[in-house]
XYZ file of C-alpha atoms in Angstrom:
693
model
C 91.820 -117.296 -40.194
C 95.325 -117.841 -38.789
C 96.751 -116.073 -35.786
C 96.814 -112.297 -35.997
C 99.248 -109.749 -34.610
C 99.177 -105.962 -34.312
C 101.192 -105.658 -37.539
C 99.005 -107.992 -39.665
C 97.865 -106.198 -42.818
C 94.126 -105.542 -43.098
C 94.237 -107.169 -46.558
C 94.727 -110.539 -44.814
C 91.462 -110.243 -42.882
C 88.206 -111.936 -43.812
C 85.529 -109.568 -45.144
C 88.140 -107.054 -46.392
C 88.656 -107.166 -50.141
C 90.496 -104.781 -52.436
C 87.848 -102.028 -52.365
C 87.405 -102.079 -48.590
C 91.166 -102.198 -48.042
C 91.539 -99.149 -50.300
C 88.953 -97.137 -48.355
C 90.464 -98.116 -44.995
C 93.982 -97.294 -46.192
C 92.816 -93.866 -47.351
C 91.723 -93.323 -43.739
C 95.156 -94.352 -42.373
C 93.970 -97.834 -41.379
C 96.458 -100.389 -42.733
C 97.062 -102.880 -39.917
C 95.165 -104.780 -37.242
C 96.495 -102.283 -34.695
C 95.050 -99.377 -36.698
C 91.656 -101.088 -36.745
C 91.703 -101.855 -33.018
C 92.472 -98.198 -32.290
C 89.543 -97.044 -34.414
C 87.300 -96.556 -31.406
C 83.510 -96.372 -31.436
C 82.317 -92.780 -31.436
C 79.637 -93.807 -28.947
C 77.802 -96.859 -27.585
C 74.134 -97.717 -27.485
C 72.461 -99.808 -24.824
C 68.981 -100.009 -23.429
C 69.796 -97.630 -20.579
C 71.094 -94.888 -22.896
C 68.154 -94.916 -25.312
C 65.333 -92.415 -24.695
C 61.665 -92.910 -25.465
C 60.154 -90.268 -27.709
C 57.355 -89.579 -25.246
C 59.896 -88.580 -22.562
C 62.163 -86.355 -24.695
C 62.981 -82.857 -23.483
C 63.805 -79.841 -25.611
C 67.486 -78.931 -25.480
C 68.718 -82.405 -24.454
C 71.083 -84.478 -26.603
C 69.403 -87.882 -26.848
C 69.632 -91.288 -28.528
C 66.414 -92.737 -29.964
C 65.760 -96.050 -31.699
C 62.723 -96.207 -33.943
C 61.189 -97.250 -37.240
C 60.834 -95.042 -40.325
C 57.112 -94.429 -40.957
C 57.223 -91.877 -43.792
C 59.792 -89.923 -45.819
C 59.452 -86.951 -48.124
C 60.674 -83.644 -49.483
C 59.216 -80.288 -48.565
C 59.643 -76.914 -50.257
C 60.630 -73.932 -48.156
C 61.485 -70.351 -49.062
C 65.212 -71.083 -49.467
C 64.917 -74.398 -51.304
C 63.974 -77.910 -50.220
C 64.277 -79.974 -47.069
C 64.006 -83.714 -46.556
C 62.144 -85.150 -43.577
C 61.737 -88.572 -41.989
C 59.009 -89.424 -39.482
C 60.388 -91.833 -36.887
C 58.240 -93.792 -34.430
C 59.251 -95.919 -31.442
C 55.844 -97.031 -30.170
C 55.649 -94.265 -27.547
C 55.430 -91.398 -30.030
C 56.697 -89.953 -33.293
C 59.301 -87.312 -34.159
C 60.652 -85.564 -37.244
C 64.217 -85.805 -38.590
C 65.119 -82.898 -40.893
C 67.932 -82.249 -43.407
C 68.325 -78.865 -45.095
C 71.142 -79.693 -47.506
C 71.924 -82.540 -49.919
C 68.280 -83.567 -50.299
C 68.988 -85.597 -53.444
C 71.631 -87.670 -51.643
C 69.826 -87.995 -48.290
C 66.470 -89.132 -49.671
C 68.025 -92.293 -51.108
C 69.306 -93.425 -47.708
C 65.948 -94.240 -46.100
C 62.934 -96.343 -46.820
C 59.794 -97.019 -44.829
C 60.344 -99.799 -42.301
C 64.046 -99.066 -41.712
C 65.142 -99.442 -38.098
C 67.324 -96.434 -37.108
C 69.380 -95.338 -34.153
C 69.514 -91.523 -34.183
C 71.301 -89.026 -31.988
C 71.153 -85.257 -31.771
C 69.852 -82.158 -30.015
C 66.116 -82.266 -29.378
C 64.097 -79.291 -30.564
C 60.349 -78.754 -30.681
C 58.388 -77.473 -33.676
C 54.961 -79.033 -34.124
C 56.378 -81.987 -32.227
C 59.850 -83.198 -31.316
C 62.484 -82.837 -34.027
C 66.211 -83.248 -34.655
C 67.959 -81.317 -37.422
C 70.773 -83.163 -39.236
C 70.821 -86.081 -36.764
C 73.650 -88.569 -36.383
C 72.085 -91.868 -37.517
C 72.810 -95.562 -38.080
C 70.705 -98.265 -39.680
C 70.147 -101.279 -37.408
C 69.243 -104.883 -38.089
C 67.041 -106.873 -35.729
C 70.100 -108.737 -34.486
C 71.935 -105.486 -33.693
C 69.132 -103.705 -31.913
C 70.073 -103.223 -28.227
C 66.405 -102.881 -27.353
C 65.827 -106.473 -28.473
C 69.167 -108.067 -27.582
C 70.243 -106.179 -24.455
C 73.744 -105.895 -25.950
C 75.856 -102.747 -25.785
C 76.269 -101.687 -29.386
C 79.434 -99.889 -30.612
C 78.818 -97.254 -33.271
C 81.866 -96.401 -35.386
C 82.751 -93.153 -37.178
C 81.932 -94.443 -40.657
C 81.820 -91.933 -43.518
C 79.876 -92.366 -46.752
C 83.071 -93.695 -48.374
C 83.037 -96.602 -45.911
C 79.385 -97.295 -46.552
C 79.890 -97.181 -50.339
C 82.427 -99.998 -49.899
C 79.913 -102.043 -47.930
C 81.443 -101.207 -44.561
C 78.233 -100.621 -42.648
C 78.159 -100.725 -38.855
C 77.155 -104.406 -38.758
C 80.013 -105.478 -41.076
C 82.512 -103.342 -39.180
C 81.516 -105.013 -35.913
C 81.907 -108.462 -37.485
C 85.414 -107.557 -38.657
C 86.276 -106.509 -35.120
C 84.907 -109.790 -33.716
C 86.979 -111.745 -36.259
C 90.100 -109.914 -35.086
C 89.553 -110.753 -31.427
C 88.843 -114.394 -32.327
C 92.231 -114.713 -34.042
C 94.367 -112.222 -32.092
C 97.548 -113.425 -30.364
C 98.753 -111.711 -27.203
C 98.602 -107.934 -27.346
C 101.977 -106.298 -26.504
C 101.580 -104.672 -23.085
C 103.062 -101.205 -22.666
C 103.126 -100.959 -18.890
C 104.558 -103.138 -16.131
C 102.148 -104.908 -13.758
C 103.216 -102.433 -11.049
C 102.239 -99.414 -13.154
C 98.906 -101.032 -14.055
C 98.179 -101.863 -10.418
C 99.247 -98.474 -9.044
C 97.144 -96.603 -11.599
C 94.117 -98.914 -11.700
C 94.617 -99.865 -15.352
C 93.113 -102.792 -17.237
C 95.573 -104.733 -19.371
C 95.924 -103.355 -22.880
C 94.276 -106.454 -24.392
C 91.277 -106.276 -22.046
C 90.896 -102.546 -22.617
C 90.873 -102.917 -26.401
C 88.330 -105.737 -26.216
C 86.029 -103.904 -23.806
C 86.089 -100.616 -25.709
C 84.617 -102.451 -28.698
C 82.511 -105.063 -26.921
C 81.851 -104.056 -23.294
C 79.996 -106.390 -20.951
C 78.431 -103.495 -19.109
C 78.892 -99.791 -18.407
C 81.537 -100.450 -15.739
C 83.772 -102.472 -18.080
C 83.354 -99.803 -20.773
C 84.403 -97.043 -18.366
C 87.483 -99.009 -17.258
C 88.474 -99.561 -20.895
C 88.051 -95.873 -21.672
C 90.155 -94.921 -18.630
C 93.008 -97.222 -19.661
C 93.053 -96.021 -23.271
C 92.868 -92.369 -22.274
C 95.745 -92.933 -19.856
C 97.773 -94.503 -22.657
C 97.187 -91.589 -25.014
C 98.010 -88.942 -22.419
C 101.051 -90.974 -21.366
C 102.699 -90.740 -24.786
C 102.125 -87.000 -25.081
C 103.526 -86.501 -21.596
C 106.495 -88.725 -22.487
C 107.089 -86.440 -25.452
C 107.060 -83.460 -23.076
C 109.391 -85.240 -20.648
C 111.981 -85.974 -23.342
C 111.767 -82.453 -24.702
C 112.188 -80.985 -21.241
C 115.156 -83.264 -20.548
C 116.742 -82.297 -23.873
C 116.365 -78.605 -23.078
C 117.689 -79.078 -19.557
C 120.996 -80.442 -20.839
C 121.432 -77.516 -23.226
C 124.494 -75.688 -21.968
C 123.808 -71.995 -21.427
C 125.764 -69.066 -20.064
C 124.919 -68.847 -16.369
C 124.068 -65.373 -15.108
C 125.870 -65.512 -11.772
C 125.958 -61.771 -11.055
C 122.916 -59.838 -9.892
C 124.370 -56.894 -11.810
C 124.079 -53.157 -11.174
C 120.693 -52.548 -12.744
C 117.985 -54.431 -10.846
C 118.140 -52.392 -7.642
C 118.386 -49.112 -9.584
C 115.289 -50.022 -11.601
C 113.276 -51.181 -8.577
C 114.140 -47.951 -6.721
C 113.013 -45.859 -9.723
C 109.568 -47.484 -9.997
C 106.566 -45.368 -8.917
C 104.990 -48.482 -7.387
C 105.985 -51.423 -5.235
C 106.240 -54.867 -6.783
C 103.588 -57.354 -5.659
C 104.627 -60.426 -3.712
C 103.743 -62.540 -6.768
C 106.051 -60.472 -8.984
C 108.877 -60.776 -6.453
C 108.373 -64.566 -6.271
C 108.410 -64.953 -10.049
C 111.527 -62.791 -10.438
C 113.271 -64.983 -7.847
C 112.271 -68.122 -9.828
C 113.668 -66.642 -13.041
C 116.835 -65.479 -11.292
C 117.376 -68.965 -9.854
C 116.900 -70.544 -13.310
C 119.329 -68.214 -15.040
C 122.068 -68.886 -12.469
C 122.292 -72.440 -13.844
C 124.469 -73.537 -16.764
C 121.377 -75.147 -18.346
C 119.068 -73.023 -20.469
C 115.953 -71.754 -18.680
C 112.709 -72.822 -20.359
C 109.956 -71.047 -18.422
C 106.407 -69.878 -19.091
C 105.307 -66.722 -17.286
C 101.545 -66.709 -16.972
C 99.705 -63.717 -15.574
C 96.255 -62.292 -15.951
C 95.642 -59.058 -17.850
C 97.274 -56.186 -15.960
C 99.154 -58.359 -13.462
C 102.501 -56.758 -14.303
C 104.370 -59.203 -16.539
C 106.183 -56.432 -18.407
C 108.183 -55.230 -15.393
C 109.162 -58.853 -14.688
C 110.441 -59.063 -18.268
C 112.343 -55.782 -17.898
C 114.043 -56.926 -14.689
C 114.932 -60.236 -16.384
C 116.434 -58.275 -19.281
C 118.458 -56.088 -16.923
C 119.800 -59.206 -15.211
C 121.001 -60.542 -18.580
C 122.551 -57.201 -19.553
C 124.261 -57.026 -16.152
C 125.944 -60.323 -17.101
C 127.212 -58.920 -20.435
C 124.527 -60.709 -22.515
C 122.045 -59.402 -25.075
C 118.312 -59.946 -24.797
C 115.441 -59.941 -27.297
C 111.680 -59.642 -26.838
C 109.475 -60.800 -29.720
C 105.799 -59.760 -29.877
C 103.117 -61.012 -32.291
C 101.946 -57.604 -33.588
C 103.571 -54.294 -34.367
C 101.201 -52.470 -32.013
C 102.251 -54.728 -29.143
C 105.923 -54.433 -30.111
C 105.635 -50.636 -30.054
C 103.847 -50.736 -26.712
C 106.545 -52.957 -25.191
C 109.269 -50.773 -26.669
C 107.833 -47.612 -25.099
C 107.392 -49.314 -21.708
C 110.810 -50.970 -21.701
C 112.693 -47.926 -23.030
C 111.145 -45.561 -20.480
C 112.555 -47.716 -17.661
C 115.879 -48.745 -19.227
C 116.648 -45.096 -20.034
C 116.893 -44.492 -16.264
C 119.833 -46.908 -16.076
C 121.375 -46.052 -19.464
C 120.728 -49.431 -21.144
C 120.343 -48.886 -24.919
C 117.167 -50.348 -26.389
C 116.023 -50.658 -30.030
C 112.832 -51.495 -31.936
C 113.002 -53.770 -34.998
C 109.829 -54.266 -37.060
C 109.019 -55.068 -40.676
C 108.241 -51.627 -42.015
C 111.293 -49.492 -41.255
C 113.598 -47.220 -43.199
C 116.465 -49.243 -44.591
C 119.030 -46.916 -42.993
C 117.394 -47.187 -39.544
C 117.231 -50.955 -39.817
C 120.865 -51.179 -40.856
C 122.001 -49.207 -37.801
C 120.123 -51.587 -35.511
C 121.545 -54.665 -37.252
C 125.068 -53.284 -36.817
C 124.432 -52.497 -33.161
C 123.161 -56.009 -32.479
C 126.070 -57.640 -34.259
C 128.751 -55.544 -32.514
C 126.984 -55.697 -29.138
C 126.397 -51.959 -28.711
C 122.628 -52.602 -28.565
C 122.011 -55.019 -25.680
C 118.185 -55.004 -25.806
C 115.969 -55.253 -28.893
C 112.195 -55.538 -29.141
C 110.351 -56.452 -32.304
C 108.096 -58.710 -34.333
C 108.786 -61.529 -36.805
C 111.375 -59.146 -38.274
C 113.730 -60.422 -35.551
C 113.990 -63.885 -37.099
C 115.281 -62.699 -40.486
C 118.591 -64.261 -41.529
C 120.507 -60.973 -41.467
C 119.682 -60.328 -37.788
C 122.846 -61.400 -35.947
C 123.815 -61.014 -32.299
C 127.196 -60.751 -30.635
C 126.058 -62.664 -27.535
C 122.341 -63.416 -27.247
C 121.706 -64.740 -23.754
C 117.953 -64.294 -23.124
C 114.988 -64.723 -25.483
C 111.548 -63.510 -24.360
C 108.460 -64.271 -26.461
C 105.145 -62.614 -25.644
C 101.879 -64.466 -26.364
C 103.990 -67.344 -27.669
C 101.015 -69.382 -28.898
C 100.747 -66.875 -31.766
C 104.084 -68.037 -33.108
C 104.945 -71.412 -34.591
C 107.519 -73.717 -33.031
C 109.880 -73.066 -35.953
C 109.612 -69.286 -35.564
C 110.521 -69.466 -31.875
C 113.288 -71.921 -32.732
C 114.807 -69.575 -35.339
C 115.036 -66.824 -32.738
C 116.590 -69.122 -30.119
C 119.123 -70.355 -32.690
C 120.523 -66.826 -32.977
C 122.270 -67.425 -29.637
C 124.183 -70.304 -28.105
C 121.416 -71.976 -26.057
C 120.034 -68.720 -24.656
C 117.682 -68.754 -21.680
C 114.037 -68.733 -22.823
C 111.065 -67.007 -21.202
C 107.582 -67.123 -22.732
C 104.875 -64.765 -21.475
C 101.136 -64.986 -21.866
C 98.162 -63.033 -20.581
C 95.916 -65.902 -21.675
C 95.102 -67.801 -18.483
C 95.606 -71.426 -19.462
C 93.584 -74.172 -17.747
C 95.858 -76.603 -15.933
C 94.941 -79.593 -18.083
C 95.816 -77.651 -21.231
C 98.962 -76.141 -19.729
C 100.562 -79.450 -18.733
C 99.835 -80.848 -22.183
C 100.591 -77.935 -24.473
C 103.317 -76.424 -22.254
C 104.273 -79.592 -20.405
C 107.962 -79.215 -21.261
C 108.214 -75.819 -19.553
C 108.556 -74.703 -15.957
C 105.648 -72.511 -14.956
C 105.590 -69.197 -13.102
C 102.220 -67.617 -12.314
C 101.575 -64.012 -11.280
C 98.371 -64.641 -9.376
C 98.059 -61.220 -7.748
C 96.970 -57.934 -9.282
C 98.578 -54.621 -8.285
C 96.893 -53.127 -5.222
C 95.639 -50.052 -7.098
C 93.653 -52.041 -9.677
C 89.901 -51.455 -9.304
C 87.740 -54.350 -10.605
C 86.147 -53.591 -13.974
C 82.342 -53.468 -14.032
C 81.012 -55.610 -16.911
C 77.474 -55.412 -18.304
C 75.774 -57.290 -21.148
C 73.190 -55.160 -22.971
C 70.731 -55.307 -25.857
C 71.218 -52.831 -28.752
C 68.132 -50.937 -27.553
C 70.166 -49.643 -24.587
C 72.964 -48.194 -26.713
C 71.565 -44.652 -26.578
C 72.025 -44.477 -22.801
C 75.496 -46.085 -23.110
C 76.544 -43.423 -25.633
C 75.305 -40.753 -23.224
C 77.387 -42.306 -20.439
C 80.449 -42.351 -22.722
C 79.965 -38.621 -23.451
C 79.907 -37.962 -19.700
C 83.185 -39.846 -19.291
C 84.793 -37.864 -22.138
C 83.572 -34.612 -20.552
C 85.412 -35.664 -17.382
C 88.595 -35.947 -19.448
C 88.512 -39.715 -19.832
C 88.617 -41.905 -22.935
C 86.621 -44.770 -24.457
C 87.099 -47.621 -26.931
C 84.565 -49.243 -29.254
C 85.535 -52.710 -30.549
C 84.200 -54.406 -33.688
C 85.011 -57.925 -34.883
C 85.392 -57.080 -38.591
C 86.614 -54.304 -40.847
C 86.160 -55.337 -44.504
C 82.836 -54.568 -46.185
C 83.075 -57.897 -48.056
C 83.529 -59.852 -44.819
C 80.930 -58.215 -42.681
C 77.911 -60.433 -43.417
C 75.219 -59.044 -41.108
C 77.761 -57.236 -38.927
C 78.274 -53.489 -38.845
C 81.829 -53.035 -40.125
C 84.204 -50.942 -38.024
C 84.862 -48.478 -40.841
C 81.156 -47.783 -41.293
C 80.659 -47.608 -37.546
C 83.423 -45.038 -37.226
C 81.689 -42.807 -39.757
C 78.350 -43.101 -37.957
C 79.779 -42.544 -34.482
C 81.971 -39.654 -35.594
C 79.313 -37.807 -37.533
C 76.072 -38.514 -35.682
C 76.680 -39.925 -32.194
C 79.782 -38.102 -30.952
C 80.085 -35.018 -33.211
C 81.652 -32.986 -30.407
C 84.349 -35.623 -29.707
C 87.487 -36.658 -31.530
C 86.727 -40.185 -32.815
C 89.627 -42.242 -34.231
C 89.782 -45.530 -36.135
C 92.443 -48.226 -36.061
C 92.495 -51.628 -37.741
C 94.898 -54.226 -39.065
C 94.952 -52.983 -42.678
C 96.398 -49.563 -41.813
C 100.062 -48.897 -42.517
C 102.419 -48.974 -39.561
C 102.939 -45.202 -39.651
C 99.177 -44.619 -39.570
C 98.719 -46.992 -36.622
C 101.569 -45.329 -34.733
C 100.113 -41.869 -35.317
C 96.652 -42.915 -34.150
C 97.964 -44.686 -31.029
C 100.158 -41.693 -30.175
C 97.163 -39.374 -30.490
C 95.052 -41.709 -28.357
C 97.808 -41.953 -25.736
C 97.935 -38.140 -25.592
C 94.118 -37.861 -25.330
C 93.923 -36.084 -28.673
C 91.505 -38.877 -29.646
C 88.661 -39.224 -27.118
C 86.992 -42.327 -28.517
C 88.874 -44.992 -30.457
C 86.983 -47.345 -32.784
C 89.022 -50.490 -33.295
C 89.051 -54.049 -34.494
C 90.748 -56.663 -32.323
C 94.240 -55.339 -33.117
C 93.725 -53.577 -29.784
C 93.407 -56.931 -27.986
C 96.820 -57.087 -26.355
C 99.490 -54.619 -25.368
C 97.557 -51.356 -25.409
C 98.049 -49.558 -22.124
C 96.055 -46.337 -21.815
C 95.468 -45.641 -18.094
C 93.021 -42.856 -18.966
C 90.639 -45.214 -20.836
C 87.637 -46.070 -18.632
C 84.965 -47.454 -21.002
C 85.141 -50.279 -23.515
C 82.113 -51.029 -25.677
C 82.309 -54.375 -27.514
C 79.899 -54.789 -30.432
C 78.629 -58.244 -31.432
C 80.150 -59.640 -28.242
C 78.645 -63.075 -28.877
C 81.072 -63.466 -31.819
C 84.142 -63.453 -29.558
C 85.618 -66.214 -27.431
C 85.487 -65.587 -23.691
C 89.262 -65.463 -23.369
C 89.448 -62.895 -26.150
C 86.761 -60.804 -24.464
C 88.738 -60.975 -21.233
C 91.869 -59.817 -23.081
C 89.936 -56.939 -24.604
C 88.445 -55.960 -21.256
C 91.972 -55.686 -19.880
C 92.614 -52.651 -22.083
C 90.600 -50.518 -19.644
C 90.817 -50.298 -15.879
C 94.547 -49.643 -15.968
C 94.347 -46.296 -14.199
C 92.973 -44.979 -10.929
C 89.386 -44.430 -12.149
C 86.555 -46.940 -12.069
C 86.194 -48.589 -15.476
C 83.461 -50.323 -17.438
C 83.209 -53.006 -20.123
C 79.890 -53.068 -21.984
C 79.126 -56.096 -24.156
C 76.500 -55.610 -26.857
C 74.799 -58.851 -27.884
C 73.045 -58.669 -31.235
C 72.277 -62.351 -31.779
C 70.471 -63.576 -28.689
C 70.565 -67.330 -28.033
C 70.559 -69.362 -24.834
C 74.211 -70.185 -25.455
C 75.345 -66.599 -26.065
C 73.468 -65.423 -22.981
C 75.114 -68.094 -20.805
C 78.571 -67.333 -22.197
C 78.380 -63.582 -21.793
C 76.922 -63.809 -18.291
C 80.207 -65.460 -17.252
C 81.939 -62.186 -18.153
C 79.509 -60.295 -15.931
C 80.093 -62.626 -12.988
C 83.872 -62.713 -12.801
C 87.099 -60.879 -13.609
C 89.120 -64.019 -12.835
C 90.900 -65.033 -16.021
C 91.391 -68.628 -14.885
C 87.670 -69.154 -14.301
C 86.971 -67.628 -17.724
C 89.641 -69.782 -19.363
C 88.101 -72.977 -17.963
C 84.682 -71.986 -19.285
C 86.142 -70.987 -22.656
C 87.912 -74.323 -23.005
C 84.667 -76.170 -22.278
C 82.823 -74.135 -24.882
C 85.379 -74.045 -27.686
C 87.723 -76.982 -27.177
C 91.521 -76.887 -27.120
C 92.048 -76.455 -30.842
C 90.286 -73.083 -30.843
C 91.280 -71.988 -27.343
C 94.270 -69.955 -28.529
C 92.466 -68.546 -31.537
C 94.199 -71.012 -33.882
C 93.873 -74.728 -34.539
C 96.740 -76.655 -32.984
C 96.897 -79.036 -35.924
C 98.097 -82.486 -34.994
C 99.344 -81.676 -31.541
C 96.054 -82.005 -29.724
C 94.267 -84.466 -31.994
C 93.240 -87.250 -29.633
C 91.555 -90.554 -30.509
C 89.764 -90.852 -27.189
C 91.363 -88.504 -24.644
C 89.601 -85.297 -23.618
C 91.416 -82.302 -22.149
C 88.230 -80.932 -20.625
C 87.512 -83.894 -18.389
C 90.755 -85.838 -18.061
C 92.619 -83.726 -15.480
C 93.270 -86.546 -12.969
C 94.226 -88.984 -15.770
C 96.642 -86.453 -17.270
C 98.367 -85.907 -13.934
C 98.717 -89.665 -13.306
C 99.990 -90.304 -16.840
C 102.401 -87.376 -16.562
C 103.890 -88.754 -13.339
C 104.515 -92.171 -14.910
C 105.917 -90.662 -18.126
C 108.347 -88.344 -16.358
C 109.572 -91.138 -14.054
C 110.274 -93.410 -17.029
C 112.027 -90.619 -18.968
C 114.196 -89.836 -15.943
C 115.165 -93.436 -15.128
C 115.444 -94.763 -18.688
C 116.164 -91.794 -20.994
C 116.814 -94.005 -24.046
C 114.001 -96.502 -23.334
C 116.443 -99.413 -23.419
C 114.995 -101.284 -20.415
C 113.312 -104.515 -21.592
C 110.169 -103.464 -19.710
C 109.947 -100.427 -21.997
C 110.495 -102.117 -25.381
C 106.912 -101.684 -26.544
C 106.761 -98.121 -25.203
C 109.874 -97.360 -27.257
C 108.475 -99.029 -30.387
C 105.119 -97.228 -30.137
C 106.748 -93.919 -29.303
C 109.087 -94.097 -32.285
C 106.235 -95.090 -34.619
C 103.559 -92.701 -33.423
C 105.596 -89.613 -32.621
C 108.402 -89.680 -35.185
C 107.103 -86.542 -36.896
C 107.109 -84.654 -33.573
C 110.564 -85.728 -32.458
C 112.844 -83.174 -34.126
C 113.835 -82.012 -30.640
C 114.030 -85.440 -28.947
C 117.292 -87.371 -28.922
C 116.816 -91.104 -28.293
C 119.857 -93.104 -29.339
């Protein structure tokens, strides 16, 4: 084989014919570079392989053994397929519940397998649906002492003859014929950050000499991946910073009047954050700031004071919320304060009378309405502003980039403030929000009493209901939260609608029990929330529409059914709906499916009210794609990097990326030619906001 480069087509490689090339291409592997960046999903060596006799239940282990028997077995719900694996120290069972017809053709007695999975114990050690690879004698790390890369090969690969052994031989062929690998970083950057060369790192990730060389290769390749995402953030931040905006130079007449009218004193954290926002908005570049504060920390008053600053500088301001309930809640809070200083404020949502909507649209266009609060209805084409100067988005992760962009485009580079009550772990924040300046309200108001949280079994519900009746008799209110509402969706869960009937008729017949959920019409939701706010409803049964924005100071008890079905961050958000008044409050989590995992997760809620601690645990348990309740498709799809464990690498990569973006904003320096080429290739689809000439 002749000399190879990164751009050599895979069709030119030995061992890759038409069928294999087709399968690889379907998996976005078309060049030598694509193959080299197809990293092993794990590595096997003698030190990482466990003996069957020393396995422990609950561990995730790698085992190498020989197939002794195979066979199907009938169970109540169909058939299972089992393999008995032996390694000379003992035997264990591998079990598959689905696809028996397909699975049973993959194994024969005498096969040498490397398997990986969670160890369980049922009449002996067992793994259900294990990760497995077939080994030859020459590949077996037990016999050879080699560190064996195992690649993420699907059945399509294997059908084309691309088994692990062939894939490794293709990789060896590449390294035998590969010319110099284009280095991304200068020798100084590599030295300062302890990085292997790119060529060494790629070789050692596939064929490490030992664990140390493997770890160094992983570090370098993680650094590289984080670097490009941070470079993306750096360019976006730089682009936003040069966006000309109207500077708000005047403090205006409203801020002092509002502060003097408040029935409480601002916390030091609130004062600090307001000063940061004020300093940003004095500049002729558009502010791009994320305001992060735990549930109940007082973000809304910060938003109101920011609005009043904009209005005092003759600009309009908009606040967009993800749900109509939250939009209503913000509107009531904002209007009650702005009324004191005679600043007109409007609410714009989807379901409105046409005549009411038209009046608001006219007021926004002619400037007579300086403040508007609403939902996605704000981004409709017919919503026009006379002079939009400040955009505030609450819980911005619930909106897409394009939705936020459409709102911002309604002004001439308005200042932008995002707010979230979701405490974001630092590693996730500097990746997902790395283009934004960050303000944190890390102090709760002095009158906030910590919420008592208890995890209970359903058998204790009778005493909980009795406690809730006592609270209602004292004039207080309660909430009961269910994860689902539709009968067809409920599976084994008690649906909220059914629960409301049961609680209303049998458990709390002497109380007013209300029901709210996402399928109700806006008018119905408004009526129910108004009645709850006025204590005409004593106990409110709700789905998670209540999660954010509901502020009922008189509510002291929240009961969450099927708590194990919620993410920790979502539970923390829900818990924040109580404890907003002067009385001691309680959050009771009912676990109906008891597992070791659910017990561990829910006990975190009992131990702490600190949203940042909870967020870290939630990220570990659910991963970044699910952290916000949605999958961040594409944005956080890493080949090798890991947001949970890569904090120090992210910070180092971020420093290098931001320095390069600052000193060479068009990547024209000859030292950055391969960074530029890779950046333009890899991130073209994410660069609608990046201007590199």
